mmCIF file with all atom_site columns, C-alpha atoms and ligand atoms in Angstrom:
data_model
loop_
_atom_site.group_PDB
_atom_site.id
_atom_site.type_symbol
_atom_site.label_atom_id
_atom_site.label_alt_id
_atom_site.label_comp_id
_atom_site.label_asym_id
_atom_site.label_entity_id
_atom_site.label_seq_id
_atom_site.pdbx_PDB_ins_code
_atom_site.Cartn_x
_atom_site.Cartn_y
_atom_site.Cartn_z
_atom_site.occupancy
_atom_site.B_iso_or_equiv
_atom_site.pdbx_formal_charge
_atom_site.auth_seq_id
_atom_site.auth_comp_id
_atom_site.auth_asym_id
_atom_site.auth_atom_id
_atom_site.pdbx_PDB_model_num
ATOM   1   C  CA  . MET A 1 1   ? 17.429 174.554 17.626 1.00 49.00 ? 1   MET A CA  1
ATOM   2   C  CA  . THR A 1 2   ? 20.947 173.540 15.848 1.00 69.00 ? 2   THR A CA  1
ATOM   3   C  CA  . GLU A 1 3   ? 23.430 171.730 13.396 1.00 86.00 ? 3   GLU A CA  1
ATOM   4   C  CA  . THR A 1 4   ? 21.562 169.416 11.284 1.00 95.00 ? 4   THR A CA  1
ATOM   5   C  CA  . LEU A 1 5   ? 21.828 165.490 12.508 1.00 96.00 ? 5   LEU A CA  1
ATOM   6   C  CA  . GLU A 1 6   ? 22.584 163.173 10.677 1.00 97.00 ? 6   GLU A CA  1
ATOM   7   C  CA  . GLY A 1 7   ? 21.189 158.770 11.855 1.00 98.00 ? 7   GLY A CA  1
ATOM   8   C  CA  . HIS A 1 8   ? 21.065 155.159 11.006 1.00 98.00 ? 8   HIS A CA  1
ATOM   9   C  CA  . CYS A 1 9   ? 19.732 152.009 12.597 1.00 98.00 ? 9   CYS A CA  1
ATOM   10  C  CA  . LEU A 1 10  ? 21.528 148.805 13.822 1.00 98.00 ? 10  LEU A CA  1
ATOM   11  C  CA  . CYS A 1 11  ? 21.844 147.418 10.769 1.00 98.00 ? 11  CYS A CA  1
ATOM   12  C  CA  . GLY A 1 12  ? 22.000 150.423 8.097  1.00 98.00 ? 12  GLY A CA  1
ATOM   13  C  CA  . ALA A 1 13  ? 18.614 150.291 6.357  1.00 98.00 ? 13  ALA A CA  1
ATOM   14  C  CA  . VAL A 1 14  ? 17.175 153.283 7.834  1.00 98.00 ? 14  VAL A CA  1
ATOM   15  C  CA  . THR A 1 15  ? 18.885 156.609 7.411  1.00 98.00 ? 15  THR A CA  1
ATOM   16  C  CA  . ILE A 1 16  ? 17.282 160.134 9.022  1.00 98.00 ? 16  ILE A CA  1
ATOM   17  C  CA  . THR A 1 17  ? 18.338 163.428 8.501  1.00 98.00 ? 17  THR A CA  1
ATOM   18  C  CA  . VAL A 1 18  ? 17.326 166.057 11.116 1.00 97.00 ? 18  VAL A CA  1
ATOM   19  C  CA  . GLN A 1 19  ? 17.439 169.872 10.331 1.00 95.00 ? 19  GLN A CA  1
ATOM   20  C  CA  . SER A 1 20  ? 15.839 171.389 13.523 1.00 94.00 ? 20  SER A CA  1
ATOM   21  C  CA  . HIS A 1 21  ? 16.066 169.943 16.997 1.00 95.00 ? 21  HIS A CA  1
ATOM   22  C  CA  . ALA A 1 22  ? 16.446 170.402 20.851 1.00 94.00 ? 22  ALA A CA  1
ATOM   23  C  CA  . ASN A 1 23  ? 19.860 171.229 22.221 1.00 92.00 ? 23  ASN A CA  1
ATOM   24  C  CA  . ALA A 1 24  ? 19.088 169.316 24.938 1.00 95.00 ? 24  ALA A CA  1
ATOM   25  C  CA  . ALA A 1 25  ? 18.028 165.515 26.006 1.00 96.00 ? 25  ALA A CA  1
ATOM   26  C  CA  . SER A 1 26  ? 15.009 164.233 27.486 1.00 97.00 ? 26  SER A CA  1
ATOM   27  C  CA  . VAL A 1 27  ? 13.776 160.643 29.545 1.00 97.00 ? 27  VAL A CA  1
ATOM   28  C  CA  . CYS A 1 28  ? 10.055 159.362 29.751 1.00 96.00 ? 28  CYS A CA  1
ATOM   29  C  CA  . HIS A 1 29  ? 9.304  157.345 32.768 1.00 95.00 ? 29  HIS A CA  1
ATOM   30  C  CA  . CYS A 1 30  ? 5.474  156.163 31.515 1.00 93.00 ? 30  CYS A CA  1
ATOM   31  C  CA  . ASP A 1 31  ? 4.634  152.838 31.487 1.00 93.00 ? 31  ASP A CA  1
ATOM   32  C  CA  . MET A 1 32  ? 4.684  152.823 27.887 1.00 93.00 ? 32  MET A CA  1
ATOM   33  C  CA  . CYS A 1 33  ? 7.711  154.169 27.690 1.00 94.00 ? 33  CYS A CA  1
ATOM   34  C  CA  . ARG A 1 34  ? 8.922  151.561 29.576 1.00 93.00 ? 34  ARG A CA  1
ATOM   35  C  CA  . ARG A 1 35  ? 7.474  148.382 27.769 1.00 94.00 ? 35  ARG A CA  1
ATOM   36  C  CA  . TRP A 1 36  ? 8.428  149.860 24.845 1.00 95.00 ? 36  TRP A CA  1
ATOM   37  C  CA  . SER A 1 37  ? 12.307 150.552 25.714 1.00 93.00 ? 37  SER A CA  1
ATOM   38  C  CA  . GLY A 1 38  ? 13.061 148.193 28.468 1.00 92.00 ? 38  GLY A CA  1
ATOM   39  C  CA  . ALA A 1 39  ? 13.616 150.505 31.293 1.00 92.00 ? 39  ALA A CA  1
ATOM   40  C  CA  . ALA A 1 40  ? 12.842 154.699 30.426 1.00 94.00 ? 40  ALA A CA  1
ATOM   41  C  CA  . THR A 1 41  ? 12.772 156.508 26.941 1.00 96.00 ? 41  THR A CA  1
ATOM   42  C  CA  . TRP A 1 42  ? 15.561 159.109 25.937 1.00 96.00 ? 42  TRP A CA  1
ATOM   43  C  CA  . CYS A 1 43  ? 14.560 161.696 23.180 1.00 97.00 ? 43  CYS A CA  1
ATOM   44  C  CA  . LEU A 1 44  ? 15.193 164.258 21.189 1.00 97.00 ? 44  LEU A CA  1
ATOM   45  C  CA  . GLU A 1 45  ? 12.251 167.124 20.113 1.00 96.00 ? 45  GLU A CA  1
ATOM   46  C  CA  . ALA A 1 46  ? 11.902 167.668 16.745 1.00 96.00 ? 46  ALA A CA  1
ATOM   47  C  CA  . PRO A 1 47  ? 9.169  169.550 14.658 1.00 95.00 ? 47  PRO A CA  1
ATOM   48  C  CA  . GLU A 1 48  ? 7.386  167.803 12.246 1.00 93.00 ? 48  GLU A CA  1
ATOM   49  C  CA  . ASP A 1 49  ? 8.728  169.650 9.239  1.00 93.00 ? 49  ASP A CA  1
ATOM   50  C  CA  . SER A 1 50  ? 12.160 169.310 9.543  1.00 94.00 ? 50  SER A CA  1
ATOM   51  C  CA  . ILE A 1 51  ? 12.859 164.967 9.540  1.00 95.00 ? 51  ILE A CA  1
ATOM   52  C  CA  . ALA A 1 52  ? 14.025 162.869 6.668  1.00 97.00 ? 52  ALA A CA  1
ATOM   53  C  CA  . TYR A 1 53  ? 13.861 159.171 6.311  1.00 97.00 ? 53  TYR A CA  1
ATOM   54  C  CA  . ALA A 1 54  ? 14.412 156.643 3.868  1.00 98.00 ? 54  ALA A CA  1
ATOM   55  C  CA  . GLY A 1 55  ? 14.291 152.334 4.545  1.00 98.00 ? 55  GLY A CA  1
ATOM   56  C  CA  . PRO A 1 56  ? 12.039 150.521 6.448  1.00 98.00 ? 56  PRO A CA  1
ATOM   57  C  CA  . VAL A 1 57  ? 10.234 151.771 8.912  1.00 98.00 ? 57  VAL A CA  1
ATOM   58  C  CA  . LYS A 1 58  ? 6.595  149.571 11.186 1.00 98.00 ? 58  LYS A CA  1
ATOM   59  C  CA  . THR A 1 59  ? 4.730  152.470 13.331 1.00 98.00 ? 59  THR A CA  1
ATOM   60  C  CA  . TYR A 1 60  ? 2.328  151.258 15.412 1.00 97.00 ? 60  TYR A CA  1
ATOM   61  C  CA  . SER A 1 61  ? -0.243 154.085 17.617 1.00 95.00 ? 61  SER A CA  1
ATOM   62  C  CA  . SER A 1 62  ? 0.432  153.467 21.119 1.00 92.00 ? 62  SER A CA  1
ATOM   63  C  CA  . SER A 1 63  ? -2.496 155.996 21.864 1.00 89.00 ? 63  SER A CA  1
ATOM   64  C  CA  . LYS A 1 64  ? -4.746 158.196 20.320 1.00 89.00 ? 64  LYS A CA  1
ATOM   65  C  CA  . PHE A 1 65  ? -2.522 160.488 19.487 1.00 89.00 ? 65  PHE A CA  1
ATOM   66  C  CA  . ALA A 1 66  ? 0.616  159.077 19.223 1.00 93.00 ? 66  ALA A CA  1
ATOM   67  C  CA  . ASP A 1 67  ? 3.096  156.573 16.369 1.00 96.00 ? 67  ASP A CA  1
ATOM   68  C  CA  . ARG A 1 68  ? 5.952  154.731 17.849 1.00 97.00 ? 68  ARG A CA  1
ATOM   69  C  CA  . ALA A 1 69  ? 8.669  153.312 15.221 1.00 98.00 ? 69  ALA A CA  1
ATOM   70  C  CA  . TRP A 1 70  ? 11.402 150.837 14.411 1.00 98.00 ? 70  TRP A CA  1
ATOM   71  C  CA  . CYS A 1 71  ? 13.646 149.262 11.971 1.00 98.00 ? 71  CYS A CA  1
ATOM   72  C  CA  . GLY A 1 72  ? 11.178 146.751 10.141 1.00 98.00 ? 72  GLY A CA  1
ATOM   73  C  CA  . SER A 1 73  ? 14.958 144.989 9.482  1.00 98.00 ? 73  SER A CA  1
ATOM   74  C  CA  . CYS A 1 74  ? 16.879 145.326 12.729 1.00 98.00 ? 74  CYS A CA  1
ATOM   75  C  CA  . GLY A 1 75  ? 13.852 146.531 15.662 1.00 98.00 ? 75  GLY A CA  1
ATOM   76  C  CA  . THR A 1 76  ? 16.010 149.900 16.129 1.00 98.00 ? 76  THR A CA  1
ATOM   77  C  CA  . HIS A 1 77  ? 13.699 152.283 17.710 1.00 98.00 ? 77  HIS A CA  1
ATOM   78  C  CA  . LEU A 1 78  ? 13.861 155.148 15.918 1.00 98.00 ? 78  LEU A CA  1
ATOM   79  C  CA  . TRP A 1 79  ? 10.837 157.907 17.285 1.00 98.00 ? 79  TRP A CA  1
ATOM   80  C  CA  . ILE A 1 80  ? 7.449  158.641 19.106 1.00 97.00 ? 80  ILE A CA  1
ATOM   81  C  CA  . LYS A 1 81  ? 5.753  161.319 16.596 1.00 96.00 ? 81  LYS A CA  1
ATOM   82  C  CA  . THR A 1 82  ? 2.825  162.782 18.445 1.00 93.00 ? 82  THR A CA  1
ATOM   83  C  CA  . ALA A 1 83  ? 0.470  164.011 15.977 1.00 89.00 ? 83  ALA A CA  1
ATOM   84  C  CA  . GLY A 1 84  ? 0.112  168.321 15.962 1.00 88.00 ? 84  GLY A CA  1
ATOM   85  C  CA  . GLU A 1 85  ? 3.340  167.661 17.618 1.00 90.00 ? 85  GLU A CA  1
ATOM   86  C  CA  . GLY A 1 86  ? 6.482  166.367 16.066 1.00 94.00 ? 86  GLY A CA  1
ATOM   87  C  CA  . TYR A 1 87  ? 9.413  164.111 16.523 1.00 97.00 ? 87  TYR A CA  1
ATOM   88  C  CA  . ASP A 1 88  ? 10.696 162.309 20.037 1.00 97.00 ? 88  ASP A CA  1
ATOM   89  C  CA  . LEU A 1 89  ? 13.766 160.760 17.739 1.00 98.00 ? 89  LEU A CA  1
ATOM   90  C  CA  . MET A 1 90  ? 15.768 158.079 20.038 1.00 98.00 ? 90  MET A CA  1
ATOM   91  C  CA  . PRO A 1 91  ? 19.068 159.863 20.802 1.00 97.00 ? 91  PRO A CA  1
ATOM   92  C  CA  . GLY A 1 92  ? 21.321 157.679 20.594 1.00 97.00 ? 92  GLY A CA  1
ATOM   93  C  CA  . LEU A 1 93  ? 20.600 156.838 16.556 1.00 98.00 ? 93  LEU A CA  1
ATOM   94  C  CA  . PHE A 1 94  ? 22.586 160.043 15.715 1.00 97.00 ? 94  PHE A CA  1
ATOM   95  C  CA  . ASP A 1 95  ? 26.800 160.378 16.803 1.00 95.00 ? 95  ASP A CA  1
ATOM   96  C  CA  . GLY A 1 96  ? 26.118 163.864 17.106 1.00 93.00 ? 96  GLY A CA  1
ATOM   97  C  CA  . ALA A 1 97  ? 23.613 163.537 19.824 1.00 94.00 ? 97  ALA A CA  1
ATOM   98  C  CA  . ARG A 1 98  ? 26.609 162.361 21.942 1.00 93.00 ? 98  ARG A CA  1
ATOM   99  C  CA  . ASP A 1 99  ? 27.330 165.553 23.981 1.00 93.00 ? 99  ASP A CA  1
ATOM   100 C  CA  . MET A 1 100 ? 23.167 166.805 24.754 1.00 94.00 ? 100 MET A CA  1
ATOM   101 C  CA  . ALA A 1 101 ? 22.892 166.953 28.216 1.00 94.00 ? 101 ALA A CA  1
ATOM   102 C  CA  . LEU A 1 102 ? 19.726 165.588 29.929 1.00 96.00 ? 102 LEU A CA  1
ATOM   103 C  CA  . ASP A 1 103 ? 17.513 168.631 29.962 1.00 96.00 ? 103 ASP A CA  1
ATOM   104 C  CA  . ARG A 1 104 ? 14.036 166.641 31.612 1.00 96.00 ? 104 ARG A CA  1
ATOM   105 C  CA  . GLU A 1 105 ? 12.448 163.974 33.094 1.00 96.00 ? 105 GLU A CA  1
ATOM   106 C  CA  . ILE A 1 106 ? 8.919  163.434 32.656 1.00 95.00 ? 106 ILE A CA  1
ATOM   107 C  CA  . TYR A 1 107 ? 7.078  160.731 35.150 1.00 95.00 ? 107 TYR A CA  1
ATOM   108 C  CA  . ALA A 1 108 ? 9.994  161.083 37.127 1.00 95.00 ? 108 ALA A CA  1
ATOM   109 C  CA  . ASP A 1 109 ? 8.270  159.743 40.486 1.00 94.00 ? 109 ASP A CA  1
ATOM   110 C  CA  . ARG A 1 110 ? 7.445  156.574 37.676 1.00 94.00 ? 110 ARG A CA  1
ATOM   111 C  CA  . ALA A 1 111 ? 10.881 155.426 36.750 1.00 94.00 ? 111 ALA A CA  1
ATOM   112 C  CA  . PHE A 1 112 ? 12.860 152.342 37.667 1.00 92.00 ? 112 PHE A CA  1
ATOM   113 C  CA  . ALA A 1 113 ? 14.813 151.969 40.739 1.00 93.00 ? 113 ALA A CA  1
ATOM   114 C  CA  . CYS A 1 114 ? 18.197 150.535 37.981 1.00 89.00 ? 114 CYS A CA  1
ATOM   115 C  CA  . ALA A 1 115 ? 17.142 153.669 36.567 1.00 82.00 ? 115 ALA A CA  1
ATOM   116 C  CA  . PRO A 1 116 ? 18.003 156.310 38.699 1.00 87.00 ? 116 PRO A CA  1
ATOM   117 C  CA  . LEU A 1 117 ? 19.248 160.095 36.817 1.00 93.00 ? 117 LEU A CA  1
ATOM   118 C  CA  . ALA A 1 118 ? 21.401 162.551 38.560 1.00 91.00 ? 118 ALA A CA  1
ATOM   119 C  CA  . GLY A 1 119 ? 22.249 165.954 37.979 1.00 92.00 ? 119 GLY A CA  1
ATOM   120 C  CA  . ASN A 1 120 ? 19.787 169.679 37.912 1.00 94.00 ? 120 ASN A CA  1
ATOM   121 C  CA  . HIS A 1 121 ? 17.241 169.036 34.647 1.00 96.00 ? 121 HIS A CA  1
ATOM   122 C  CA  . THR A 1 122 ? 13.688 169.800 35.192 1.00 97.00 ? 122 THR A CA  1
ATOM   123 C  CA  . ARG A 1 123 ? 11.556 166.841 36.906 1.00 97.00 ? 123 ARG A CA  1
ATOM   124 C  CA  . VAL A 1 124 ? 7.673  166.412 36.766 1.00 96.00 ? 124 VAL A CA  1
ATOM   125 C  CA  . THR A 1 125 ? 5.976  164.042 38.540 1.00 95.00 ? 125 THR A CA  1
ATOM   126 C  CA  . ARG A 1 126 ? 3.021  161.786 36.571 1.00 94.00 ? 126 ARG A CA  1
ATOM   127 C  CA  . ALA A 1 127 ? 0.786  163.734 38.025 1.00 94.00 ? 127 ALA A CA  1
ATOM   128 C  CA  . ALA A 1 128 ? 1.781  167.013 36.586 1.00 95.00 ? 128 ALA A CA  1
ATOM   129 C  CA  . TYR A 1 129 ? 2.468  165.966 33.939 1.00 93.00 ? 129 TYR A CA  1
ATOM   130 C  CA  . GLU A 1 130 ? -1.182 164.886 33.700 1.00 92.00 ? 130 GLU A CA  1
ATOM   131 C  CA  . ALA A 1 131 ? -2.404 168.416 34.651 1.00 92.00 ? 131 ALA A CA  1
ATOM   132 C  CA  . ALA A 1 132 ? 0.076  169.677 32.144 1.00 92.00 ? 132 ALA A CA  1
ATOM   133 C  CA  . ASN A 1 133 ? -0.795 167.110 29.138 1.00 87.00 ? 133 ASN A CA  1
ATOM   134 C  CA  . PRO A 1 134 ? -4.793 165.682 29.678 1.00 83.00 ? 134 PRO A CA  1
ATOM   135 C  CA  . HIS A 1 135 ? -4.851 164.050 26.524 1.00 78.00 ? 135 HIS A CA  1
ATOM   136 C  CA  . VAL A 1 136 ? -1.664 161.313 27.724 1.00 78.00 ? 136 VAL A CA  1
ATOM   137 C  CA  . GLU A 1 137 ? -2.595 157.977 28.689 1.00 66.00 ? 137 GLU A CA  1
ATOM   138 C  CA  . GLY A 1 138 ? 0.417  157.255 30.219 1.00 58.00 ? 138 GLY A CA  1
ATOM   139 C  CA  . ASN A 1 139 ? 0.075  155.009 32.617 1.00 60.00 ? 139 ASN A CA  1
ATOM   140 C  CA  . ARG A 1 140 ? -2.599 152.607 32.655 1.00 56.00 ? 140 ARG A CA  1
HETATM 141 ZN ZN1 . LIG B 2 .   ? 17.620 148.567 10.541 1.00 70.49 ? 201 LIG B ZN1 1
HETATM 142 ZN ZN1 . LIG B 2 .   ? 6.216  157.671 28.402 1.00 70.49 ? 202 LIG B ZN1 1
#
């Protein structure tokens, strides 16, 4: 966990302050994340009590255990919040996240051919991820 991040959506109506968060980003290629984001969803993990925000946040329950949030004015994606686990914030909201490395890629074997990610980060297949997280229904 590291320094405070200040972020905002495209139109500026939603502002977010994150007191505590991971030091590296992750990415998910599951069906829901691909549909929601256009290809893959980038995430910056943060505990539930570390976020303060203001503005017109809208949410959608994309599964039994997670909500996805966006700005009601401009549509910028903000986070995925998983009950009991905390937030996966969109790293692009925060100028301070720009230098972060990629730590982990999940559903790596489901990535679009146009979105290969280079590097020595951890790659988790759909089968391995769902075996470790039996409540997940990422691919339908
Ligand atoms: Zn906005
Ligand atoms: Zn996903």
